[in-house]
Coordinates of C-alpha atoms and ligand atoms in Angstrom, one line a residue:
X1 CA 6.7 9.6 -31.4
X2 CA 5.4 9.1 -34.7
X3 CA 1.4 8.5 -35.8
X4 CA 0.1 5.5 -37.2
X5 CA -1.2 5.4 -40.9
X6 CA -1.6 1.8 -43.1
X7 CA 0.8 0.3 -40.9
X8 CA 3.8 2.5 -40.7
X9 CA 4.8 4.6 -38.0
X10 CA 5.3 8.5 -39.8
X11 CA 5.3 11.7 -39.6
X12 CA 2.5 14.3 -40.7
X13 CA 2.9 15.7 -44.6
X14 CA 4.1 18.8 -43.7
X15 CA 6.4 17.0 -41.6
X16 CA 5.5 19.6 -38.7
X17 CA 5.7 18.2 -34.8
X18 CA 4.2 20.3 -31.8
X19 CA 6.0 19.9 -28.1
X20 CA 3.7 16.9 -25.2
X21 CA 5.0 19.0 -22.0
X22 CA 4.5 17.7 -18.4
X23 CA 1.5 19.6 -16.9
X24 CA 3.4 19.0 -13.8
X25 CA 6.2 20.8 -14.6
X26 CA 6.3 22.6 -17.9
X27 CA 9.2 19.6 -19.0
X28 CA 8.7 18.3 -22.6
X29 CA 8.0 14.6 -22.6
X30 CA 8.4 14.0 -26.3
X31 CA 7.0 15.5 -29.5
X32 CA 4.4 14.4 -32.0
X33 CA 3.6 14.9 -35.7
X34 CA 1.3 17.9 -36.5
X35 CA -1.0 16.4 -38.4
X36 CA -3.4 17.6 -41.6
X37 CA -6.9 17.1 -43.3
X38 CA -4.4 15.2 -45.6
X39 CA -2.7 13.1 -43.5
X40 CA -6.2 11.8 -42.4
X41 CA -7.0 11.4 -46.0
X42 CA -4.3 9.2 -46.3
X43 CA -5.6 7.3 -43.0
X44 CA -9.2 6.9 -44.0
X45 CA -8.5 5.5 -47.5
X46 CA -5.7 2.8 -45.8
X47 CA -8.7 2.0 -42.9
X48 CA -11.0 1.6 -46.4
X49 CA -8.7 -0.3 -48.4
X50 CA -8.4 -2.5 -45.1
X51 CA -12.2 -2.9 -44.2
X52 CA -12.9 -5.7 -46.7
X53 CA -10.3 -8.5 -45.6
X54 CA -11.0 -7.5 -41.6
X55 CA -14.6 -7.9 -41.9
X56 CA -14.4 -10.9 -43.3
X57 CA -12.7 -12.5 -40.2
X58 CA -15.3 -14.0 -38.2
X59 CA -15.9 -11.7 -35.0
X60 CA -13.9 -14.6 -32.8
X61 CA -10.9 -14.4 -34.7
X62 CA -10.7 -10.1 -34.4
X63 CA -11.5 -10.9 -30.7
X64 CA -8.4 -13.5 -30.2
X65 CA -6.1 -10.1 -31.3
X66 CA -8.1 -8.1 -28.9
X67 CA -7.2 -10.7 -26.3
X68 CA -3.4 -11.0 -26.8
X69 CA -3.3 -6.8 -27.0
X70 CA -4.9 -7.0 -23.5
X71 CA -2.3 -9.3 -21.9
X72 CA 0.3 -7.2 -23.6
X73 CA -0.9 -4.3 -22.3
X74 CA -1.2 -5.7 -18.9
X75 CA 2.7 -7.0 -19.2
X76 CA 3.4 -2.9 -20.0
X77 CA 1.5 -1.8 -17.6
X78 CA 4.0 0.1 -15.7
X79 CA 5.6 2.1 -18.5
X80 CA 2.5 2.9 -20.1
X81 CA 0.9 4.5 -16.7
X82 CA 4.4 6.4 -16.9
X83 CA 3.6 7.7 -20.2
X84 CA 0.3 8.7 -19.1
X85 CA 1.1 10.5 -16.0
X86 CA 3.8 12.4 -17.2
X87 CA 1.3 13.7 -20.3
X88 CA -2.0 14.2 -18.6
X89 CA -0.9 14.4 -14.8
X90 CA -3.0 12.0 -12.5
X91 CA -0.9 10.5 -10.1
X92 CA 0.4 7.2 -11.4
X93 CA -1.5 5.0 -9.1
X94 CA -4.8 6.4 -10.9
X95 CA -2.5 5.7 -14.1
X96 CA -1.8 2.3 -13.6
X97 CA -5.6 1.5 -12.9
X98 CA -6.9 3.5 -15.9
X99 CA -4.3 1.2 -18.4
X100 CA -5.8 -2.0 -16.5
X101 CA -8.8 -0.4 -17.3
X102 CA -8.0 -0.3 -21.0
X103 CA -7.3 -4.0 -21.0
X104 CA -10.3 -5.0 -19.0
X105 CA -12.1 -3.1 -21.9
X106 CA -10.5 -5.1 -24.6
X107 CA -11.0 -8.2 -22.8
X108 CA -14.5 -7.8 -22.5
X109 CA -15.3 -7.3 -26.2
X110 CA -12.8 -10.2 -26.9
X111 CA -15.0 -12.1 -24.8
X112 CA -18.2 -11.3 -26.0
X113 CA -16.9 -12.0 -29.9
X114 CA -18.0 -15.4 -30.2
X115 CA -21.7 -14.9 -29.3
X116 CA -21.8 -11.8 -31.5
X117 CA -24.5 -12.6 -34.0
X118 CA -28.1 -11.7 -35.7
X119 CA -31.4 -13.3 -35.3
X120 CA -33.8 -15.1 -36.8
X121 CA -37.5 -14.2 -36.4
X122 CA -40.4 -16.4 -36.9
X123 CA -42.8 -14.3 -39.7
X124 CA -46.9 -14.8 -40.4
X125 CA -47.9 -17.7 -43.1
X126 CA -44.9 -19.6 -42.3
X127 CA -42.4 -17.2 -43.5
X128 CA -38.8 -16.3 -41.8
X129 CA -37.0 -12.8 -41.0
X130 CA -33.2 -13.2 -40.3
X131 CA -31.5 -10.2 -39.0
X132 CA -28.0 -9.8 -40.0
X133 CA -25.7 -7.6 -38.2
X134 CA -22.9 -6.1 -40.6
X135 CA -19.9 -3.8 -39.7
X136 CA -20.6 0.1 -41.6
X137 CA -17.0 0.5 -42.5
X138 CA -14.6 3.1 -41.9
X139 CA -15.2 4.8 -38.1
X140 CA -13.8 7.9 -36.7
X141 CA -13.1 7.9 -33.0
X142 CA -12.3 11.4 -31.5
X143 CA -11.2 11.5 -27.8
X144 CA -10.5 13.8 -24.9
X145 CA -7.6 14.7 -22.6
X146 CA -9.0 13.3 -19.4
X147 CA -8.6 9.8 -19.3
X148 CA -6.8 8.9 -23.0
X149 CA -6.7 5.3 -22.1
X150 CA -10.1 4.3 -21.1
X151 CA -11.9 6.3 -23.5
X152 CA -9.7 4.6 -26.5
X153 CA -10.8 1.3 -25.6
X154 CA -14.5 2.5 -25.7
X155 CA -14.1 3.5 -29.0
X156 CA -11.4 0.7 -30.4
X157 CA -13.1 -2.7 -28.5
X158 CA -16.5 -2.4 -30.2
X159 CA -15.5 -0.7 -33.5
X160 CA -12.7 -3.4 -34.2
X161 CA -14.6 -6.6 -32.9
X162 CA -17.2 -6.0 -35.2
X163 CA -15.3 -6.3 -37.9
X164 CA -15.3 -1.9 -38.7
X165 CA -12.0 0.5 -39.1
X166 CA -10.3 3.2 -37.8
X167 CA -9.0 6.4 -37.7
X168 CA -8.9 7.9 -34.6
X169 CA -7.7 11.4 -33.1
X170 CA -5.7 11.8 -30.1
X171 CA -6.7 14.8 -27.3
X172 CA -4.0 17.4 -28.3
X173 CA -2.4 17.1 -25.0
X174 CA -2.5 13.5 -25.1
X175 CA -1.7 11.5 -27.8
X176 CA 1.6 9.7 -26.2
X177 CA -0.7 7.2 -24.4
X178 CA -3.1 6.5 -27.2
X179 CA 0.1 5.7 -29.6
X180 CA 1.9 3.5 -27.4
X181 CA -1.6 1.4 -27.2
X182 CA -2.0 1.6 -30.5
X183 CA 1.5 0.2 -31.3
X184 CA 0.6 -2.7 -29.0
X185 CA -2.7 -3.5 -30.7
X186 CA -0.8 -3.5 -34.1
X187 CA 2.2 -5.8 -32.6
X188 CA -0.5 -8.4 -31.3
X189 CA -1.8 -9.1 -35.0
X190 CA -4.0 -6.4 -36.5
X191 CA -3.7 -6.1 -40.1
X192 CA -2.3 -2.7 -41.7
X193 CA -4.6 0.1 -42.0
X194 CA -7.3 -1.3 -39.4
X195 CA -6.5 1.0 -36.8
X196 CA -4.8 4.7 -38.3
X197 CA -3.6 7.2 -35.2
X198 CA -3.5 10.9 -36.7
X199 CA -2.6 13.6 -33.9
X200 CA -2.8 17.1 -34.1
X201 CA -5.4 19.6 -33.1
X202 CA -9.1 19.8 -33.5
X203 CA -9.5 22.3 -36.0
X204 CA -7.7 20.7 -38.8
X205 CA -7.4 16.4 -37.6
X206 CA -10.8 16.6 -36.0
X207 CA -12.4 18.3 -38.6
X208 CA -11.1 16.7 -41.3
X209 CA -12.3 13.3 -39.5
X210 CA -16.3 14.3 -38.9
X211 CA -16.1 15.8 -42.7
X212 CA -14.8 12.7 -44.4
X213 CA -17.1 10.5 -46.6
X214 CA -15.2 7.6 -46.1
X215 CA -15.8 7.7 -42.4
X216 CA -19.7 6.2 -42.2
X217 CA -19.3 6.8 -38.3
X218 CA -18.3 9.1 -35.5
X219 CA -18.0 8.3 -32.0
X220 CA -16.7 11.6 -30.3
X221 CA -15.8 12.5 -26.5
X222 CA -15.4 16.0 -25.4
X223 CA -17.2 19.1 -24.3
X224 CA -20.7 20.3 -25.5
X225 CA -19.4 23.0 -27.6
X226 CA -17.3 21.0 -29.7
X227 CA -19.9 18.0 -29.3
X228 CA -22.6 20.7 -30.7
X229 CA -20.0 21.8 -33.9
X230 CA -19.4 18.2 -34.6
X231 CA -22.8 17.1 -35.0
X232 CA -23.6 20.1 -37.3
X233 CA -20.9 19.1 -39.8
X234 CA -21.5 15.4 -39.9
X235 CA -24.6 16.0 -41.1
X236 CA -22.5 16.7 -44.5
X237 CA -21.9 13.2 -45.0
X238 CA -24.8 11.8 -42.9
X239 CA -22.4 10.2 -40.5
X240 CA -23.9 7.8 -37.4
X241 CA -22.7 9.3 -34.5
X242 CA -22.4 9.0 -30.5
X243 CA -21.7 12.1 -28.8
X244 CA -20.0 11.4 -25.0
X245 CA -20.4 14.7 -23.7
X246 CA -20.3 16.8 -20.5
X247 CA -21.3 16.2 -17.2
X248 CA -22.6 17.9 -13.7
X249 CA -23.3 15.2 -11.7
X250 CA -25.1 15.6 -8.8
X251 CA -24.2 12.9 -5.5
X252 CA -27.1 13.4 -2.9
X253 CA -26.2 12.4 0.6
X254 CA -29.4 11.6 3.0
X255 CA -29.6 11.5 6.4
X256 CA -29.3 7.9 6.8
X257 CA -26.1 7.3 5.0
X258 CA -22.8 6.0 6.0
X259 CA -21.3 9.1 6.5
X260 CA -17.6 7.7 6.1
X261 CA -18.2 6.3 3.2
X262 CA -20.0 9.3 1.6
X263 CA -17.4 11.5 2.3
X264 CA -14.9 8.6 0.8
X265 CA -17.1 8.9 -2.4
X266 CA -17.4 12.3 -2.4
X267 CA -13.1 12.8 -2.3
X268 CA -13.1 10.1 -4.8
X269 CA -15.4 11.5 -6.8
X270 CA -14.6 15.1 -7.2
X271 CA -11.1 15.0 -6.9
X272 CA -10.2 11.6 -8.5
X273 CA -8.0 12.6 -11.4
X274 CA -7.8 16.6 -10.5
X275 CA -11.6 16.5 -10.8
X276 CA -11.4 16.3 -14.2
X277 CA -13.7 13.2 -15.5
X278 CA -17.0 13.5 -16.9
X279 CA -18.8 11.6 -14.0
X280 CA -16.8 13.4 -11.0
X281 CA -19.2 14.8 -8.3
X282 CA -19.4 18.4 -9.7
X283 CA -23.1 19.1 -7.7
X284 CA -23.3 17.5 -3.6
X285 CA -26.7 17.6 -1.9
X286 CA -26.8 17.0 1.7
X287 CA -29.7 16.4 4.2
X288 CA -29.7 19.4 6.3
X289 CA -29.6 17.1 9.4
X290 CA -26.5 15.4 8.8
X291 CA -24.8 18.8 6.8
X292 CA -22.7 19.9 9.5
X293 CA -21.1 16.7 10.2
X294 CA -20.7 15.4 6.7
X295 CA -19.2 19.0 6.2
X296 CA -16.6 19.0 8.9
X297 CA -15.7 15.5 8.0
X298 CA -15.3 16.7 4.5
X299 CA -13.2 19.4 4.5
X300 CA -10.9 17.8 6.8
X301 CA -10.3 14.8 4.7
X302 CA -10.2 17.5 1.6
X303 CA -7.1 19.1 3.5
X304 CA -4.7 16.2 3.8
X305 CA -5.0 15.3 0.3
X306 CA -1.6 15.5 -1.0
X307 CA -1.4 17.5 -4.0
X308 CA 1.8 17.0 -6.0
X309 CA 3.6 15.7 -9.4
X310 CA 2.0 12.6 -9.9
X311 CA 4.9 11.0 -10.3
X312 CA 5.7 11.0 -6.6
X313 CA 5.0 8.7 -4.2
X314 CA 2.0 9.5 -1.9
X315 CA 0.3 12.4 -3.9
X316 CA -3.8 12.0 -4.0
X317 CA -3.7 14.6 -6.6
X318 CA -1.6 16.1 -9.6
X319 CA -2.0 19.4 -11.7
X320 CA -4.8 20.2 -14.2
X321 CA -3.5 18.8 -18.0
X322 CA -3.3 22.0 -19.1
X323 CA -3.0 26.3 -19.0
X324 CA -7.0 26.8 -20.4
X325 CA -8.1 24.5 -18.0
X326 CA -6.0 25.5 -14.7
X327 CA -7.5 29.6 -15.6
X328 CA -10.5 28.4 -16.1
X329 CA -10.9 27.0 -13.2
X330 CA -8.6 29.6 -10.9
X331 CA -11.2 32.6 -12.9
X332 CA -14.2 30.3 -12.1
X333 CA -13.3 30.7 -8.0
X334 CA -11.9 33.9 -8.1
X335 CA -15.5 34.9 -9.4
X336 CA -17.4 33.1 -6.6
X337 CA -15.4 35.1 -4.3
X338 CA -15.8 38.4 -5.6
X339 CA -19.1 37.9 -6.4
X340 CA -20.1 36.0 -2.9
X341 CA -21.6 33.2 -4.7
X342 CA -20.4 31.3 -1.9
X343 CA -18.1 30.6 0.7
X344 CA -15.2 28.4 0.3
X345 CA -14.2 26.4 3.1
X346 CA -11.6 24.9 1.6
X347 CA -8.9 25.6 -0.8
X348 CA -9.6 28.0 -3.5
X349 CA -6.1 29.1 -4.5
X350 CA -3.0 27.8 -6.4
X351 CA -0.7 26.0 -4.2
X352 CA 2.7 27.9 -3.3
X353 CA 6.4 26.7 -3.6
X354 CA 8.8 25.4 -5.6
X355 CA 7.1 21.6 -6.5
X356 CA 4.1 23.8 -7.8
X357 CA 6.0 26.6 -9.7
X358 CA 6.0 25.3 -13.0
X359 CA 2.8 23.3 -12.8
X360 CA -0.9 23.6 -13.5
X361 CA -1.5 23.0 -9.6
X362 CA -5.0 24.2 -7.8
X363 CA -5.9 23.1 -4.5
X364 CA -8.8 20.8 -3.7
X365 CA -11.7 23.1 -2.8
X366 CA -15.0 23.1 -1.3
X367 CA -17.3 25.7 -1.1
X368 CA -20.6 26.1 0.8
X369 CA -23.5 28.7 1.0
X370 CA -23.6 28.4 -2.7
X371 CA -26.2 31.1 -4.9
X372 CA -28.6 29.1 -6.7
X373 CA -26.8 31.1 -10.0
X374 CA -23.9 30.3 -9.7
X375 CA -21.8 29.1 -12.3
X376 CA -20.1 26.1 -10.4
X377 CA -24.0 24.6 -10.4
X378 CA -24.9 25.3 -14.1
X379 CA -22.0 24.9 -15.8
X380 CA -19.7 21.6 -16.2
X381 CA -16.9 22.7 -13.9
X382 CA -13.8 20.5 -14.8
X383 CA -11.7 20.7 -12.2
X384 CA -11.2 19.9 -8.2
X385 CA -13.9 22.2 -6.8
X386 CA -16.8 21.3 -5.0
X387 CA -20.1 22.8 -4.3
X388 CA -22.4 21.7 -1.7
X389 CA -25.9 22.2 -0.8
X390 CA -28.0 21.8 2.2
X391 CA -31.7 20.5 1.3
X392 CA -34.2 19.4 3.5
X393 CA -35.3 15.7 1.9
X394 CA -35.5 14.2 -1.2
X395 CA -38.0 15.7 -3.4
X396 CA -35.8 18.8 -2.9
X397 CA -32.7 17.0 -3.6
X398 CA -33.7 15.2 -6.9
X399 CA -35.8 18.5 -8.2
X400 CA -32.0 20.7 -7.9
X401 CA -30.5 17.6 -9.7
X402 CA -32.4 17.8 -12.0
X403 CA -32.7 21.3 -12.8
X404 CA -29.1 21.1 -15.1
X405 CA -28.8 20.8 -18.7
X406 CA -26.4 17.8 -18.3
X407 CA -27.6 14.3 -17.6
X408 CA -25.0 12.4 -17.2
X409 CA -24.4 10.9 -13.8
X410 CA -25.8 10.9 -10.2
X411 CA -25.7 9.0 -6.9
X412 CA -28.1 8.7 -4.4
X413 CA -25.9 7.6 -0.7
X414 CA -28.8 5.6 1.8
X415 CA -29.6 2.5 2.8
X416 CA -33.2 2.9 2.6
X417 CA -34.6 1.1 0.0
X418 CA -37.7 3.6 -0.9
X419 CA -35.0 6.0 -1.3
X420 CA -33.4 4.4 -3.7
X421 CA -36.3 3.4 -5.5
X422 CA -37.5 7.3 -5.9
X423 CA -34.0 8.4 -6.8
X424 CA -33.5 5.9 -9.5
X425 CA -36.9 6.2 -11.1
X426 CA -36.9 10.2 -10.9
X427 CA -32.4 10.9 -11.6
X428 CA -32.5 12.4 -15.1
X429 CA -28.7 11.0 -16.2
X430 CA -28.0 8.0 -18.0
X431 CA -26.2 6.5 -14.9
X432 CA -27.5 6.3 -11.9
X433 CA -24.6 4.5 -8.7
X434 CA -26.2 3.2 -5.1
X435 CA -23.2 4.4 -2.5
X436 CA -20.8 4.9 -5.1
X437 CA -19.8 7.2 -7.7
X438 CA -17.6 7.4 -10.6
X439 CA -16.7 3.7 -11.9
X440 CA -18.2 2.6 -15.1
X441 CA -17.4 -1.2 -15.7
X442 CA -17.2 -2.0 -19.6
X443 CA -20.4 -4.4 -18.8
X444 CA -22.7 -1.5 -18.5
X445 CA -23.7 0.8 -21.2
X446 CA -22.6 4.7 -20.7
X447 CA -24.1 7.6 -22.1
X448 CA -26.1 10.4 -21.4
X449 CA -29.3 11.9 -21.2
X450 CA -30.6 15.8 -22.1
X451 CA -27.7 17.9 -23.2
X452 CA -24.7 15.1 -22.1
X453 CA -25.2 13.1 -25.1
X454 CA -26.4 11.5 -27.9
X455 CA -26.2 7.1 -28.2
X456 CA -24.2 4.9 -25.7
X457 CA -20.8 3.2 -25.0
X458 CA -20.2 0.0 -23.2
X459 CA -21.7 -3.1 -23.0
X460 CA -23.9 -5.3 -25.3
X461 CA -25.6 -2.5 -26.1
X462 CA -23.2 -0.3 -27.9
X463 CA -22.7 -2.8 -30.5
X464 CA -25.4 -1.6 -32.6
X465 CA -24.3 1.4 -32.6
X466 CA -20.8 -0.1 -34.9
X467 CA -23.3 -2.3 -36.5
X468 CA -25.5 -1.7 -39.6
X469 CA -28.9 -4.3 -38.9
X470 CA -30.1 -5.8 -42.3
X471 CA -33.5 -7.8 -42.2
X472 CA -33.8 -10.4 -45.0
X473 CA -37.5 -11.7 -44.8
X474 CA -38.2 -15.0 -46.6
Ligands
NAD501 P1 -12.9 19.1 -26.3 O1 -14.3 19.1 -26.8 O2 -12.2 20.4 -26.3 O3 -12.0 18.2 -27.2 C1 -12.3 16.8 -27.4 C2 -11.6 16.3 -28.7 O4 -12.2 17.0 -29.8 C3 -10.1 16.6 -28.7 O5 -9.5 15.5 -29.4 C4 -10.1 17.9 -29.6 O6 -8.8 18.0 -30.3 C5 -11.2 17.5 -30.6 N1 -11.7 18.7 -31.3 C6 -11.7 20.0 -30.9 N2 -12.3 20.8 -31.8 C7 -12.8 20.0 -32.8 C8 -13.5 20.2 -34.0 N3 -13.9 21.4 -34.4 N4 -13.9 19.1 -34.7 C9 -13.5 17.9 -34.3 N5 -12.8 17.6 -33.2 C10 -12.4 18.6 -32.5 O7 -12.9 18.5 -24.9 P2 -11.7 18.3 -23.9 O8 -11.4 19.6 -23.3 O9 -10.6 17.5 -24.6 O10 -12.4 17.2 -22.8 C11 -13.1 17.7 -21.8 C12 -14.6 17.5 -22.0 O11 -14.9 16.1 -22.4 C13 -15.4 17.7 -20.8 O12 -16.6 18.4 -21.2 C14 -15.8 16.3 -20.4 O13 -17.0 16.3 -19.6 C15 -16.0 15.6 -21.7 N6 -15.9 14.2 -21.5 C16 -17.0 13.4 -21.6 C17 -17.0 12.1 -21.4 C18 -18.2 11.2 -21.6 O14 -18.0 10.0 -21.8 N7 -19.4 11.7 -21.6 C19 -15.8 11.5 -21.1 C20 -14.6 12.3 -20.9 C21 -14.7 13.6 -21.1

């Protein structure tokens, strides 16, 4: 496929390509332009020669292309989850929601265009404030591998409705998804140069794109480390930005809870696209009085999960996207076993035979008696393993959830109310889920707290962050 710059479809300047393979089985899927600093030069002066007319629609009139982009996306719904399986790997029923969830993302900034306005503010002495709300210009939008789709439309609904640009960069692994979206967005009426798609890698797209004066603003997706680098250098061209980063959340289940359903949440929730989404469980914390049931149930429901190329019919679970990730996460057990920083029940190895032989398979693991060092509990582990903790109430509960550098999600599982109460006052993460885990509707802002993040995504609230607020006082 080719990228998108002022409206064309084209390759990078060096005309370079690099090879999309399936992580499922080591099969190219298609190729895509290696892109350069330059070519996002060229895409960040088309999104600036474009700001001017596109902010000058009214907000309604960008939300009516937002609209028909949706329903178009809905109509390719099937061939776009395609696409995004056979790139990233989740099996294509998790595929087919995520590109839904990409239109229901659109939708909902569509819908919200035509009450997007400022304010007006009675002063002292009979005076009047009005606050204006005006688009900052060109915006950079830098996404992971994980889930392509959703996090585009995070980036693209707010930035485009009010009335900003964009260049955005594609996970390296990824960027088949993102282009066929983009392609529809542009089909449904955007003008040329309003959204620019430049893939390639980090070090030379990515950079480029958080170094760039003509980009007044970064929203960025990804891991600490790069999240830590990016902020760093957009300090050179004092750039807004919202850093989406990392995640360990912790799902506590008490001794009340609906046991069925907690073990439902916690298969969904760590295992749900290989384990690798920013909100998965990564962290469980059981009641010691319910543990060994909610354990037994557990790890049996963890061994039927069918692990397989996504592709087929019936599998619960495909391969990691890619080689760093599948080592990491095959070193990171390997470790707790030599080391005895717990025991794992479950899993904990590669799959054998001939579907996995070419894949970035690891089986859905679980593992118990876990060392309060251990690595699976203070660092993000991105991938399907599970550690679990026995803990006597609450207060212990929500003191280990809290002891992490990450704040992004957590999930208290009872149907006491007090309990509830407590968790959801004292959970340090920016999102706290009542017997569930995982789903972030676009309604809701997203975001988190301590090391997870800077700013939020979703909902009413995120459109301040694309907005710059100008007070005129009478
Ligand atoms: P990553 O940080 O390696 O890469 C993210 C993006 O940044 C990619 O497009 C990459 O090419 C680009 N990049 C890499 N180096 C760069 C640089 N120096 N300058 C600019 N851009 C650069 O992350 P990943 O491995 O793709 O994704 C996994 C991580 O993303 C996990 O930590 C996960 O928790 C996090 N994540 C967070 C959220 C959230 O909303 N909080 C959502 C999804 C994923």
């Amino acid at each position: 496929m080719m990228m998108l710059i002022d409206g064309e479809w084209t390759g990078s300047c060096s005309e370079e390509t690099y090879e999309v393979k399936n992580p499922a089985n080591g099969r190219l899927v298609d190729t895509a332009p290696l892109g350069s600093a330059e070519d996002v030069k060229r895409a960040a002066d088309s999104a600036h020669e474009a700001f001017k007319k596109w902010s000058e629609l009214t907000a309604r009139e960008r939300g009516k292309i937002l609209f028909r982009a949706a329903q178009r996306v809905r109509e390719k719904q099937h061939e776009l989850a395609v696409t995004l399986t056979m790139e990233q790997g989740k099996p294509l029923k998790e595929a087919r929601d995520e590109i839904q969830g990409f239109a229901n993302i659109l939708e909902y900034y569509s819908g919200i265009s035509a009450a997007l306005e400022g304010r007006a503010v009675s002063l002292a002495n009979g005076r009047h404030g009005i606050i204006l709300r005006r688009p900052i210009g060109v915006c950079g939008a830098i996404i992971p591998w994980n889930v392509p789709a959703i996090i585009m439309g995070w980036k693209v609904g707010p930035a485009l409705v009010t009335g900003n640009t964009l260049v955005l960069k594609p996970a390296t692994t990824t960027p088949l998804t993102n282009l066929s979206l983009a392609s529809i967005l542009n089909a449904s009426g955007l003008p040329k140069g309003v959204l620019n798609v430049v893939t390639g890698n980090g070090a030379s797209v990515g950079e480029e794109i958080v170094r760039n004066p003509l980009i007044k603003k970064l929203s960025f997706t990804g891991s600490i480390e790069t999240g830590r680098r990016v902020l760093q250098a957009a300090s050179s061209s004092m750039k807004r930005v919202t850093l989406e980063l990392g995640g360990s959340d912790p799902m506590i289940v008490c001794d009340d809870a609906d046991i069925k359903k907690a073990v439902e949440g916690a298969v969904h929730g760590r295992f749900y696209n290989c384990g690798q989404t920013c909100t998965a469980v990564k962290r469980l914390y059981v009641f010691e009085s319910i543990a060994d049931e909610f354990v037994r149930k557990l790890r049996g429901r963890v061994e039927r999960l069918k692990v397989g190329n996504g592709m087929e019919e019936g599998v619960d679970m495909g391969p990691l996207n890619n080689r760093a990730q599948w080592e990491q996460i095959k070193t990171l057990v390997d470790r707790v076993k030599e080391k005895e920083e717990g025991t794992v029940i479950a899993g904990g190895k590669v799959p054998e035979g001939e579907t996995y032989k070419n894949g970035y398979f690891y089986m859905p693991t679980l593992v118990t008696d876990v060392a309060p060092d251990s690595a699976l509990l203070k660092e993000e582990v991105f991938g399907p393993v599970l550690p679990i903790i026995t803990v006597k109430g609450l207060d212990e509960a929500i003191e280990l959830a809290n002891g992490s550098k990450f704040g992004l999600g957590s999930s208290i599982w009872t149907n006491d109310i007090e309990k509830i109460r407590v968790a959801c006052e004292r959970l340090e993460s920016g999102v706290t889920w009542v017997n569930q885990h995982v789903k972030l509707p676009p309604e809701m802002p997203f975001g988190g707290v301590k090391e997870s993040g800077i700013g939020r995504e979703n909902g009413l609230e995120t459109i301040d962050a694309y907005c710059e607020l100008k007070s005129i006082i009478t």
